[in-house]
Amino acid sequence: PYAGGGSVGMSGVGPASAWQIVNDGVMGGVSDSRVRALPDGGVRFEGVVRLDHNGGFASMRRPWTLPAGARGVQVQARGDGNRYRLTVYTRDAASGRAWPFSYHAVFETAAGATAVAPLPWPQFRAGFRGRAVPDAPPLAAADVIAVGIMITRDEHRERAGAFVLDLVEIAALAT
């Protein structure tokens, strides 16, 4: 789960320095990624997904909060033809502790095109280290503490290789 603290707002992507890279190296893989600022205020998430040593994912995440009534998340991005996961990390409302699992929804991109992908809560699935968490509590916007973008071998159009995603905005879907 996201272990950082603080809030970085409810929309926009924030500065590149707000994002933390987490790749498959945490499990022995050798995928590589980086995030950098774009002149228009967005961020570029780019790198290479590699399958060596049971690898196969690259991700970035940052602290983030949502208004309690948000009905999902909306992503605006310039794509490369790959699919990506938007992941939200949450806390237990009673204890305030981060849950060990997260929720994700997949969005499509088209090479060179900017698109908006609305992702309402029913599209999100709970998971922990690639496995479903069927007994996870319902996703509640008020419990969101961080957001992330991930590409896995399952979403990569060629299962491995280079990727580039220009993230223009992430925002709450209004009630």
Short mmCIF file of N, CA and C in Angstrom, two decimals:
data_model
loop_
_atom_site.label_atom_id
_atom_site.label_comp_id
_atom_site.label_asym_id
_atom_site.label_seq_id
_atom_site.Cartn_x
_atom_site.Cartn_y
_atom_site.Cartn_z
N PRO A 1 0.82 -1.19 0.00
CA PRO A 1 0.00 0.00 0.00
C PRO A 1 0.86 1.25 0.00
N TYR A 2 0.25 2.36 -0.26
CA TYR A 2 0.98 3.61 -0.23
C TYR A 2 1.28 3.96 1.21
N ALA A 3 2.53 4.22 1.51
CA ALA A 3 2.93 4.46 2.89
C ALA A 3 3.18 5.94 3.17
N GLY A 4 3.08 6.77 2.15
CA GLY A 4 3.34 8.20 2.33
C GLY A 4 2.22 8.88 3.08
N GLY A 5 2.43 10.11 3.47
CA GLY A 5 1.40 10.84 4.17
C GLY A 5 1.05 12.10 3.43
N GLY A 6 0.06 12.78 3.93
CA GLY A 6 -0.33 14.06 3.35
C GLY A 6 -1.28 13.93 2.20
N SER A 7 -1.79 15.06 1.78
CA SER A 7 -2.76 15.11 0.70
C SER A 7 -2.22 16.01 -0.40
N VAL A 8 -2.46 15.61 -1.63
CA VAL A 8 -2.01 16.42 -2.76
C VAL A 8 -3.20 16.86 -3.60
N GLY A 9 -4.36 17.00 -3.02
CA GLY A 9 -5.48 17.57 -3.73
C GLY A 9 -6.38 16.57 -4.42
N MET A 10 -7.48 17.10 -5.00
CA MET A 10 -8.51 16.25 -5.56
C MET A 10 -8.52 16.20 -7.08
N SER A 11 -7.78 17.07 -7.76
CA SER A 11 -7.71 16.98 -9.21
C SER A 11 -6.35 17.45 -9.67
N GLY A 12 -6.10 17.27 -10.95
CA GLY A 12 -4.77 17.57 -11.45
C GLY A 12 -3.84 16.41 -11.18
N VAL A 13 -2.65 16.49 -11.70
CA VAL A 13 -1.70 15.40 -11.50
C VAL A 13 -0.61 15.78 -10.52
N GLY A 14 -0.51 17.05 -10.18
CA GLY A 14 0.52 17.48 -9.24
C GLY A 14 1.87 17.50 -9.90
N PRO A 15 2.88 17.92 -9.17
CA PRO A 15 4.24 17.96 -9.73
C PRO A 15 4.81 16.55 -9.87
N ALA A 16 5.74 16.38 -10.78
CA ALA A 16 6.38 15.08 -10.98
C ALA A 16 7.01 14.58 -9.68
N SER A 17 7.49 15.49 -8.85
CA SER A 17 8.15 15.11 -7.60
C SER A 17 7.18 14.48 -6.60
N ALA A 18 5.87 14.64 -6.79
CA ALA A 18 4.88 14.05 -5.89
C ALA A 18 4.70 12.56 -6.13
N TRP A 19 5.15 12.07 -7.29
CA TRP A 19 4.95 10.68 -7.68
C TRP A 19 6.12 9.82 -7.23
N GLN A 20 5.80 8.64 -6.73
CA GLN A 20 6.79 7.65 -6.30
C GLN A 20 6.74 6.48 -7.29
N ILE A 21 7.88 6.06 -7.81
CA ILE A 21 7.96 4.93 -8.73
C ILE A 21 8.03 3.63 -7.93
N VAL A 22 7.20 2.65 -8.33
CA VAL A 22 7.24 1.31 -7.74
C VAL A 22 7.14 0.32 -8.90
N ASN A 23 8.25 -0.32 -9.22
CA ASN A 23 8.29 -1.28 -10.32
C ASN A 23 8.42 -2.71 -9.78
N ASP A 24 8.46 -3.67 -10.70
CA ASP A 24 8.52 -5.07 -10.32
C ASP A 24 9.84 -5.46 -9.64
N GLY A 25 10.78 -4.55 -9.53
CA GLY A 25 12.01 -4.83 -8.78
C GLY A 25 11.73 -5.23 -7.35
N VAL A 26 10.58 -4.81 -6.81
CA VAL A 26 10.21 -5.21 -5.45
C VAL A 26 9.98 -6.71 -5.36
N MET A 27 9.85 -7.38 -6.53
CA MET A 27 9.63 -8.82 -6.58
C MET A 27 10.72 -9.52 -7.40
N GLY A 28 11.82 -8.82 -7.70
CA GLY A 28 12.90 -9.42 -8.45
C GLY A 28 12.93 -9.09 -9.93
N GLY A 29 11.91 -8.40 -10.44
CA GLY A 29 11.85 -8.05 -11.85
C GLY A 29 12.81 -6.92 -12.20
N VAL A 30 12.90 -6.60 -13.50
CA VAL A 30 13.84 -5.58 -13.95
C VAL A 30 13.17 -4.53 -14.85
N SER A 31 11.84 -4.38 -14.76
CA SER A 31 11.17 -3.31 -15.51
C SER A 31 11.67 -1.98 -14.99
N ASP A 32 11.58 -0.95 -15.84
CA ASP A 32 12.13 0.36 -15.51
C ASP A 32 11.10 1.42 -15.88
N SER A 33 10.96 2.43 -15.04
CA SER A 33 10.07 3.56 -15.39
C SER A 33 10.54 4.81 -14.69
N ARG A 34 10.02 5.93 -15.17
CA ARG A 34 10.32 7.23 -14.59
C ARG A 34 9.14 8.15 -14.84
N VAL A 35 9.10 9.22 -14.10
CA VAL A 35 8.06 10.24 -14.29
C VAL A 35 8.76 11.58 -14.39
N ARG A 36 8.28 12.40 -15.31
CA ARG A 36 8.85 13.74 -15.44
C ARG A 36 7.75 14.73 -15.81
N ALA A 37 8.00 16.00 -15.49
CA ALA A 37 7.03 17.05 -15.76
C ALA A 37 6.96 17.35 -17.26
N LEU A 38 5.77 17.70 -17.71
CA LEU A 38 5.56 18.15 -19.08
C LEU A 38 5.34 19.66 -19.09
N PRO A 39 5.67 20.32 -20.18
CA PRO A 39 5.51 21.78 -20.24
C PRO A 39 4.07 22.25 -20.01
N ASP A 40 3.07 21.41 -20.36
CA ASP A 40 1.66 21.81 -20.21
C ASP A 40 1.12 21.59 -18.81
N GLY A 41 1.98 21.14 -17.89
CA GLY A 41 1.54 20.94 -16.51
C GLY A 41 1.24 19.49 -16.17
N GLY A 42 1.19 18.61 -17.14
CA GLY A 42 0.97 17.20 -16.86
C GLY A 42 2.28 16.51 -16.51
N VAL A 43 2.24 15.18 -16.43
CA VAL A 43 3.44 14.40 -16.21
C VAL A 43 3.50 13.27 -17.23
N ARG A 44 4.72 12.88 -17.57
CA ARG A 44 4.93 11.75 -18.47
C ARG A 44 5.43 10.57 -17.64
N PHE A 45 4.72 9.45 -17.79
CA PHE A 45 5.10 8.17 -17.18
C PHE A 45 5.59 7.30 -18.33
N GLU A 46 6.88 6.93 -18.27
CA GLU A 46 7.46 6.18 -19.38
C GLU A 46 8.47 5.17 -18.87
N GLY A 47 8.73 4.18 -19.71
CA GLY A 47 9.71 3.18 -19.33
C GLY A 47 9.60 1.95 -20.19
N VAL A 48 10.02 0.82 -19.62
CA VAL A 48 10.02 -0.46 -20.33
C VAL A 48 9.53 -1.54 -19.37
N VAL A 49 8.51 -2.28 -19.80
CA VAL A 49 8.05 -3.46 -19.06
C VAL A 49 8.86 -4.64 -19.56
N ARG A 50 9.50 -5.34 -18.62
CA ARG A 50 10.31 -6.52 -18.95
C ARG A 50 9.77 -7.73 -18.19
N LEU A 51 9.85 -8.89 -18.81
CA LEU A 51 9.34 -10.11 -18.19
C LEU A 51 10.42 -10.93 -17.48
N ASP A 52 11.70 -10.55 -17.62
CA ASP A 52 12.81 -11.27 -17.00
C ASP A 52 12.60 -11.38 -15.48
N HIS A 53 13.00 -12.50 -14.92
CA HIS A 53 12.98 -12.72 -13.47
C HIS A 53 11.57 -12.56 -12.88
N ASN A 54 10.57 -13.02 -13.63
CA ASN A 54 9.16 -12.96 -13.21
C ASN A 54 8.65 -11.53 -13.08
N GLY A 55 9.24 -10.62 -13.84
CA GLY A 55 8.79 -9.23 -13.83
C GLY A 55 7.55 -9.05 -14.69
N GLY A 56 7.17 -7.81 -14.86
CA GLY A 56 6.03 -7.55 -15.72
C GLY A 56 5.16 -6.39 -15.31
N PHE A 57 5.67 -5.44 -14.50
CA PHE A 57 4.87 -4.24 -14.24
C PHE A 57 5.75 -3.05 -13.88
N ALA A 58 5.18 -1.89 -14.14
CA ALA A 58 5.78 -0.61 -13.74
C ALA A 58 4.64 0.26 -13.23
N SER A 59 4.92 1.05 -12.20
CA SER A 59 3.86 1.90 -11.66
C SER A 59 4.42 3.15 -11.01
N MET A 60 3.51 4.10 -10.82
CA MET A 60 3.82 5.31 -10.07
C MET A 60 2.61 5.62 -9.22
N ARG A 61 2.83 6.23 -8.05
CA ARG A 61 1.73 6.57 -7.15
C ARG A 61 2.06 7.82 -6.35
N ARG A 62 1.01 8.42 -5.80
CA ARG A 62 1.18 9.62 -4.98
C ARG A 62 0.01 9.77 -4.02
N PRO A 63 0.19 10.54 -2.95
CA PRO A 63 -0.93 10.81 -2.04
C PRO A 63 -2.04 11.55 -2.80
N TRP A 64 -3.28 11.28 -2.40
CA TRP A 64 -4.41 11.91 -3.09
C TRP A 64 -5.67 11.72 -2.27
N THR A 65 -6.54 12.69 -2.29
CA THR A 65 -7.83 12.57 -1.60
C THR A 65 -8.95 12.94 -2.55
N LEU A 66 -10.15 12.50 -2.18
CA LEU A 66 -11.36 12.76 -2.96
C LEU A 66 -12.46 13.28 -2.05
N PRO A 67 -13.41 14.04 -2.60
CA PRO A 67 -14.57 14.40 -1.79
C PRO A 67 -15.39 13.13 -1.50
N ALA A 68 -16.01 13.08 -0.34
CA ALA A 68 -16.74 11.89 0.10
C ALA A 68 -17.79 11.42 -0.91
N GLY A 69 -18.41 12.32 -1.63
CA GLY A 69 -19.48 11.93 -2.54
C GLY A 69 -19.05 11.58 -3.95
N ALA A 70 -17.76 11.58 -4.24
CA ALA A 70 -17.31 11.27 -5.60
C ALA A 70 -17.81 9.88 -6.00
N ARG A 71 -18.23 9.75 -7.23
CA ARG A 71 -18.75 8.46 -7.70
C ARG A 71 -17.75 7.68 -8.54
N GLY A 72 -16.51 8.15 -8.56
CA GLY A 72 -15.46 7.50 -9.31
C GLY A 72 -14.35 8.48 -9.63
N VAL A 73 -13.54 8.13 -10.61
CA VAL A 73 -12.39 8.94 -11.01
C VAL A 73 -12.42 9.09 -12.52
N GLN A 74 -11.94 10.22 -12.99
CA GLN A 74 -11.83 10.48 -14.42
C GLN A 74 -10.37 10.77 -14.76
N VAL A 75 -9.87 10.13 -15.83
CA VAL A 75 -8.48 10.29 -16.26
C VAL A 75 -8.48 10.93 -17.64
N GLN A 76 -7.65 11.93 -17.82
CA GLN A 76 -7.39 12.49 -19.15
C GLN A 76 -5.93 12.24 -19.46
N ALA A 77 -5.67 11.56 -20.59
CA ALA A 77 -4.29 11.17 -20.90
C ALA A 77 -4.07 11.08 -22.41
N ARG A 78 -2.81 11.34 -22.81
CA ARG A 78 -2.36 11.09 -24.18
C ARG A 78 -1.70 9.72 -24.16
N GLY A 79 -2.20 8.84 -25.01
CA GLY A 79 -1.78 7.45 -24.91
C GLY A 79 -0.80 6.98 -25.96
N ASP A 80 -0.49 5.69 -25.82
CA ASP A 80 0.45 5.00 -26.71
C ASP A 80 -0.15 3.71 -27.27
N GLY A 81 -1.44 3.49 -27.04
CA GLY A 81 -2.11 2.28 -27.51
C GLY A 81 -2.15 1.16 -26.49
N ASN A 82 -1.52 1.33 -25.34
CA ASN A 82 -1.59 0.34 -24.27
C ASN A 82 -2.78 0.62 -23.37
N ARG A 83 -3.15 -0.37 -22.58
CA ARG A 83 -4.13 -0.18 -21.51
C ARG A 83 -3.35 0.07 -20.21
N TYR A 84 -3.93 0.83 -19.31
CA TYR A 84 -3.30 1.15 -18.03
C TYR A 84 -4.30 0.93 -16.91
N ARG A 85 -3.78 0.73 -15.71
CA ARG A 85 -4.62 0.62 -14.53
C ARG A 85 -4.55 1.92 -13.75
N LEU A 86 -5.69 2.44 -13.39
CA LEU A 86 -5.74 3.52 -12.41
C LEU A 86 -6.04 2.82 -11.09
N THR A 87 -5.18 3.03 -10.12
CA THR A 87 -5.30 2.36 -8.83
C THR A 87 -5.58 3.39 -7.74
N VAL A 88 -6.50 3.06 -6.84
CA VAL A 88 -6.70 3.90 -5.67
C VAL A 88 -6.37 3.06 -4.43
N TYR A 89 -5.67 3.70 -3.52
CA TYR A 89 -5.28 3.10 -2.26
C TYR A 89 -6.17 3.71 -1.19
N THR A 90 -6.63 2.89 -0.26
CA THR A 90 -7.61 3.35 0.73
C THR A 90 -7.16 3.01 2.15
N ARG A 91 -7.91 3.57 3.08
CA ARG A 91 -7.67 3.31 4.50
C ARG A 91 -8.94 2.72 5.11
N ASP A 92 -8.76 2.04 6.19
CA ASP A 92 -9.89 1.54 6.97
C ASP A 92 -10.50 2.75 7.68
N ALA A 93 -11.76 3.01 7.43
CA ALA A 93 -12.41 4.20 8.01
C ALA A 93 -12.39 4.17 9.54
N ALA A 94 -12.49 3.00 10.13
CA ALA A 94 -12.53 2.90 11.60
C ALA A 94 -11.17 3.15 12.24
N SER A 95 -10.11 2.55 11.70
CA SER A 95 -8.80 2.65 12.33
C SER A 95 -7.92 3.74 11.72
N GLY A 96 -8.21 4.12 10.47
CA GLY A 96 -7.38 5.08 9.76
C GLY A 96 -6.15 4.46 9.12
N ARG A 97 -5.93 3.17 9.31
CA ARG A 97 -4.77 2.48 8.74
C ARG A 97 -4.99 2.15 7.26
N ALA A 98 -3.91 2.22 6.48
CA ALA A 98 -3.99 1.87 5.07
C ALA A 98 -4.29 0.38 4.93
N TRP A 99 -5.21 0.04 4.02
CA TRP A 99 -5.49 -1.36 3.72
C TRP A 99 -4.29 -1.93 2.95
N PRO A 100 -4.00 -3.22 3.09
CA PRO A 100 -2.89 -3.81 2.33
C PRO A 100 -3.23 -4.03 0.86
N PHE A 101 -4.49 -3.99 0.50
CA PHE A 101 -4.92 -4.17 -0.88
C PHE A 101 -5.29 -2.82 -1.49
N SER A 102 -5.52 -2.81 -2.78
CA SER A 102 -5.93 -1.58 -3.48
C SER A 102 -7.07 -1.92 -4.42
N TYR A 103 -7.62 -0.91 -5.05
CA TYR A 103 -8.69 -1.08 -6.04
C TYR A 103 -8.19 -0.51 -7.37
N HIS A 104 -8.52 -1.19 -8.47
CA HIS A 104 -8.07 -0.68 -9.77
C HIS A 104 -9.14 -0.85 -10.84
N ALA A 105 -9.05 0.02 -11.84
CA ALA A 105 -9.88 -0.06 -13.04
C ALA A 105 -8.95 0.17 -14.22
N VAL A 106 -9.23 -0.46 -15.34
CA VAL A 106 -8.41 -0.37 -16.54
C VAL A 106 -9.00 0.66 -17.49
N PHE A 107 -8.11 1.47 -18.10
CA PHE A 107 -8.56 2.38 -19.15
C PHE A 107 -7.71 2.20 -20.40
N GLU A 108 -8.33 2.42 -21.54
CA GLU A 108 -7.70 2.24 -22.86
C GLU A 108 -7.05 3.55 -23.31
N THR A 109 -6.00 3.43 -24.11
CA THR A 109 -5.42 4.60 -24.77
C THR A 109 -5.27 4.31 -26.26
N ALA A 110 -5.22 5.37 -27.05
CA ALA A 110 -4.96 5.26 -28.48
C ALA A 110 -3.66 6.02 -28.75
N ALA A 111 -2.82 5.46 -29.58
CA ALA A 111 -1.51 6.05 -29.85
C ALA A 111 -1.64 7.49 -30.33
N GLY A 112 -1.00 8.40 -29.62
CA GLY A 112 -0.95 9.81 -30.00
C GLY A 112 -2.21 10.61 -29.75
N ALA A 113 -3.24 9.99 -29.21
CA ALA A 113 -4.52 10.68 -29.00
C ALA A 113 -4.73 10.99 -27.52
N THR A 114 -5.36 12.15 -27.25
CA THR A 114 -5.76 12.49 -25.90
C THR A 114 -7.21 12.09 -25.72
N ALA A 115 -7.49 11.40 -24.64
CA ALA A 115 -8.86 10.95 -24.38
C ALA A 115 -9.17 11.09 -22.90
N VAL A 116 -10.46 11.15 -22.60
CA VAL A 116 -10.95 11.20 -21.23
C VAL A 116 -11.62 9.86 -20.93
N ALA A 117 -11.23 9.24 -19.83
CA ALA A 117 -11.80 7.95 -19.43
C ALA A 117 -12.48 8.10 -18.08
N PRO A 118 -13.83 8.11 -18.05
CA PRO A 118 -14.52 8.10 -16.77
C PRO A 118 -14.50 6.69 -16.20
N LEU A 119 -14.16 6.57 -14.92
CA LEU A 119 -14.06 5.28 -14.25
C LEU A 119 -14.93 5.29 -12.99
N PRO A 120 -16.22 4.96 -13.12
CA PRO A 120 -17.08 4.93 -11.93
C PRO A 120 -16.71 3.76 -11.02
N TRP A 121 -17.02 3.89 -9.74
CA TRP A 121 -16.63 2.89 -8.74
C TRP A 121 -16.98 1.45 -9.13
N PRO A 122 -18.13 1.15 -9.75
CA PRO A 122 -18.42 -0.25 -10.09
C PRO A 122 -17.39 -0.90 -11.03
N GLN A 123 -16.58 -0.12 -11.72
CA GLN A 123 -15.54 -0.69 -12.60
C GLN A 123 -14.28 -1.11 -11.83
N PHE A 124 -14.14 -0.67 -10.60
CA PHE A 124 -12.94 -0.97 -9.82
C PHE A 124 -13.03 -2.34 -9.16
N ARG A 125 -11.90 -3.04 -9.12
CA ARG A 125 -11.78 -4.35 -8.50
C ARG A 125 -10.70 -4.31 -7.44
N ALA A 126 -10.96 -4.95 -6.30
CA ALA A 126 -9.96 -5.02 -5.22
C ALA A 126 -8.95 -6.10 -5.54
N GLY A 127 -7.67 -5.80 -5.25
CA GLY A 127 -6.63 -6.79 -5.48
C GLY A 127 -5.45 -6.59 -4.55
N PHE A 128 -4.70 -7.67 -4.36
CA PHE A 128 -3.50 -7.65 -3.54
C PHE A 128 -2.45 -8.51 -4.25
N ARG A 129 -1.36 -7.88 -4.69
CA ARG A 129 -0.27 -8.58 -5.38
C ARG A 129 -0.78 -9.45 -6.53
N GLY A 130 -1.67 -8.88 -7.33
CA GLY A 130 -2.16 -9.56 -8.51
C GLY A 130 -3.30 -10.54 -8.28
N ARG A 131 -3.77 -10.65 -7.06
CA ARG A 131 -4.86 -11.58 -6.77
C ARG A 131 -6.09 -10.81 -6.32
N ALA A 132 -7.26 -11.31 -6.70
CA ALA A 132 -8.53 -10.68 -6.31
C ALA A 132 -8.72 -10.77 -4.80
N VAL A 133 -9.37 -9.75 -4.25
CA VAL A 133 -9.74 -9.73 -2.83
C VAL A 133 -11.26 -9.64 -2.79
N PRO A 134 -11.95 -10.78 -2.88
CA PRO A 134 -13.41 -10.76 -2.98
C PRO A 134 -14.12 -10.26 -1.73
N ASP A 135 -13.49 -10.33 -0.56
CA ASP A 135 -14.14 -9.88 0.67
C ASP A 135 -13.75 -8.45 1.06
N ALA A 136 -13.16 -7.69 0.14
CA ALA A 136 -12.80 -6.29 0.43
C ALA A 136 -14.07 -5.48 0.65
N PRO A 137 -13.99 -4.49 1.53
CA PRO A 137 -15.17 -3.64 1.74
C PRO A 137 -15.45 -2.82 0.49
N PRO A 138 -16.68 -2.33 0.34
CA PRO A 138 -16.99 -1.48 -0.82
C PRO A 138 -16.06 -0.27 -0.86
N LEU A 139 -15.70 0.14 -2.05
CA LEU A 139 -14.83 1.30 -2.24
C LEU A 139 -15.60 2.57 -1.89
N ALA A 140 -15.03 3.37 -1.00
CA ALA A 140 -15.65 4.64 -0.58
C ALA A 140 -14.69 5.78 -0.85
N ALA A 141 -15.14 6.78 -1.57
CA ALA A 141 -14.29 7.92 -1.94
C ALA A 141 -13.64 8.58 -0.73
N ALA A 142 -14.34 8.66 0.38
CA ALA A 142 -13.81 9.32 1.58
C ALA A 142 -12.61 8.57 2.15
N ASP A 143 -12.42 7.30 1.78
CA ASP A 143 -11.32 6.50 2.31
C ASP A 143 -10.09 6.49 1.41
N VAL A 144 -10.15 7.15 0.25
CA VAL A 144 -9.02 7.17 -0.68
C VAL A 144 -7.90 8.03 -0.10
N ILE A 145 -6.68 7.46 -0.08
CA ILE A 145 -5.51 8.19 0.45
C ILE A 145 -4.42 8.38 -0.60
N ALA A 146 -4.50 7.63 -1.71
CA ALA A 146 -3.48 7.75 -2.75
C ALA A 146 -4.02 7.22 -4.07
N VAL A 147 -3.34 7.62 -5.15
CA VAL A 147 -3.73 7.19 -6.50
C VAL A 147 -2.47 6.73 -7.23
N GLY A 148 -2.64 5.82 -8.16
CA GLY A 148 -1.51 5.34 -8.93
C GLY A 148 -1.88 5.00 -10.35
N ILE A 149 -0.87 4.90 -11.19
CA ILE A 149 -1.01 4.45 -12.57
C ILE A 149 -0.06 3.27 -12.73
N MET A 150 -0.55 2.20 -13.34
CA MET A 150 0.27 0.99 -13.51
C MET A 150 0.07 0.43 -14.91
N ILE A 151 1.14 -0.13 -15.45
CA ILE A 151 1.04 -0.93 -16.66
C ILE A 151 1.62 -2.30 -16.32
N THR A 152 0.89 -3.34 -16.69
CA THR A 152 1.34 -4.71 -16.43
C THR A 152 1.49 -5.43 -17.76
N ARG A 153 2.10 -6.59 -17.71
CA ARG A 153 2.23 -7.37 -18.94
C ARG A 153 0.87 -7.69 -19.53
N ASP A 154 -0.16 -7.80 -18.70
CA ASP A 154 -1.51 -8.08 -19.19
C ASP A 154 -2.11 -6.90 -19.95
N GLU A 155 -1.74 -5.68 -19.57
CA GLU A 155 -2.27 -4.50 -20.26
C GLU A 155 -1.40 -4.04 -21.43
N HIS A 156 -0.13 -4.43 -21.44
CA HIS A 156 0.77 -4.02 -22.52
C HIS A 156 0.37 -4.74 -23.80
N ARG A 157 0.22 -3.98 -24.88
CA ARG A 157 -0.28 -4.57 -26.14
C ARG A 157 0.63 -5.66 -26.68
N GLU A 158 1.91 -5.64 -26.32
CA GLU A 158 2.84 -6.68 -26.77
C GLU A 158 3.36 -7.53 -25.61
N ARG A 159 2.74 -7.41 -24.45
CA ARG A 159 3.12 -8.08 -23.19
C ARG A 159 4.40 -7.55 -22.57
N ALA A 160 5.23 -6.87 -23.34
CA ALA A 160 6.47 -6.29 -22.81
C ALA A 160 6.94 -5.24 -23.80
N GLY A 161 7.83 -4.36 -23.32
CA GLY A 161 8.41 -3.34 -24.19
C GLY A 161 8.17 -1.94 -23.65
N ALA A 162 8.51 -0.96 -24.49
CA ALA A 162 8.42 0.45 -24.09
C ALA A 162 6.97 0.90 -23.94
N PHE A 163 6.78 1.91 -23.09
CA PHE A 163 5.47 2.55 -22.94
C PHE A 163 5.68 4.02 -22.63
N VAL A 164 4.69 4.84 -23.01
CA VAL A 164 4.71 6.28 -22.71
C VAL A 164 3.27 6.73 -22.50
N LEU A 165 2.98 7.31 -21.34
CA LEU A 165 1.66 7.85 -21.04
C LEU A 165 1.82 9.26 -20.54
N ASP A 166 1.21 10.22 -21.22
CA ASP A 166 1.19 11.61 -20.76
C ASP A 166 -0.11 11.82 -19.98
N LEU A 167 0.03 11.97 -18.69
CA LEU A 167 -1.12 12.13 -17.80
C LEU A 167 -1.44 13.63 -17.70
N VAL A 168 -2.60 14.00 -18.22
CA VAL A 168 -3.01 15.40 -18.25
C VAL A 168 -3.76 15.78 -16.99
N GLU A 169 -4.70 14.92 -16.57
CA GLU A 169 -5.49 15.21 -15.36
C GLU A 169 -6.08 13.94 -14.79
N ILE A 170 -6.20 13.93 -13.48
CA ILE A 170 -6.98 12.93 -12.75
C ILE A 170 -7.93 13.73 -11.87
N ALA A 171 -9.22 13.43 -11.94
CA ALA A 171 -10.19 14.20 -11.17
C ALA A 171 -11.29 13.29 -10.64
N ALA A 172 -11.98 13.77 -9.63
CA ALA A 172 -13.13 13.04 -9.09
C ALA A 172 -14.29 13.13 -10.07
N LEU A 173 -15.02 12.03 -10.23
CA LEU A 173 -16.30 12.08 -10.96
C LEU A 173 -17.31 12.68 -9.99
N ALA A 174 -17.96 13.72 -10.42
CA ALA A 174 -18.91 14.41 -9.54
C ALA A 174 -20.08 13.51 -9.18
N THR A 175 -20.71 13.86 -8.09
CA THR A 175 -21.87 13.09 -7.63
C THR A 175 -23.07 13.31 -8.50
#
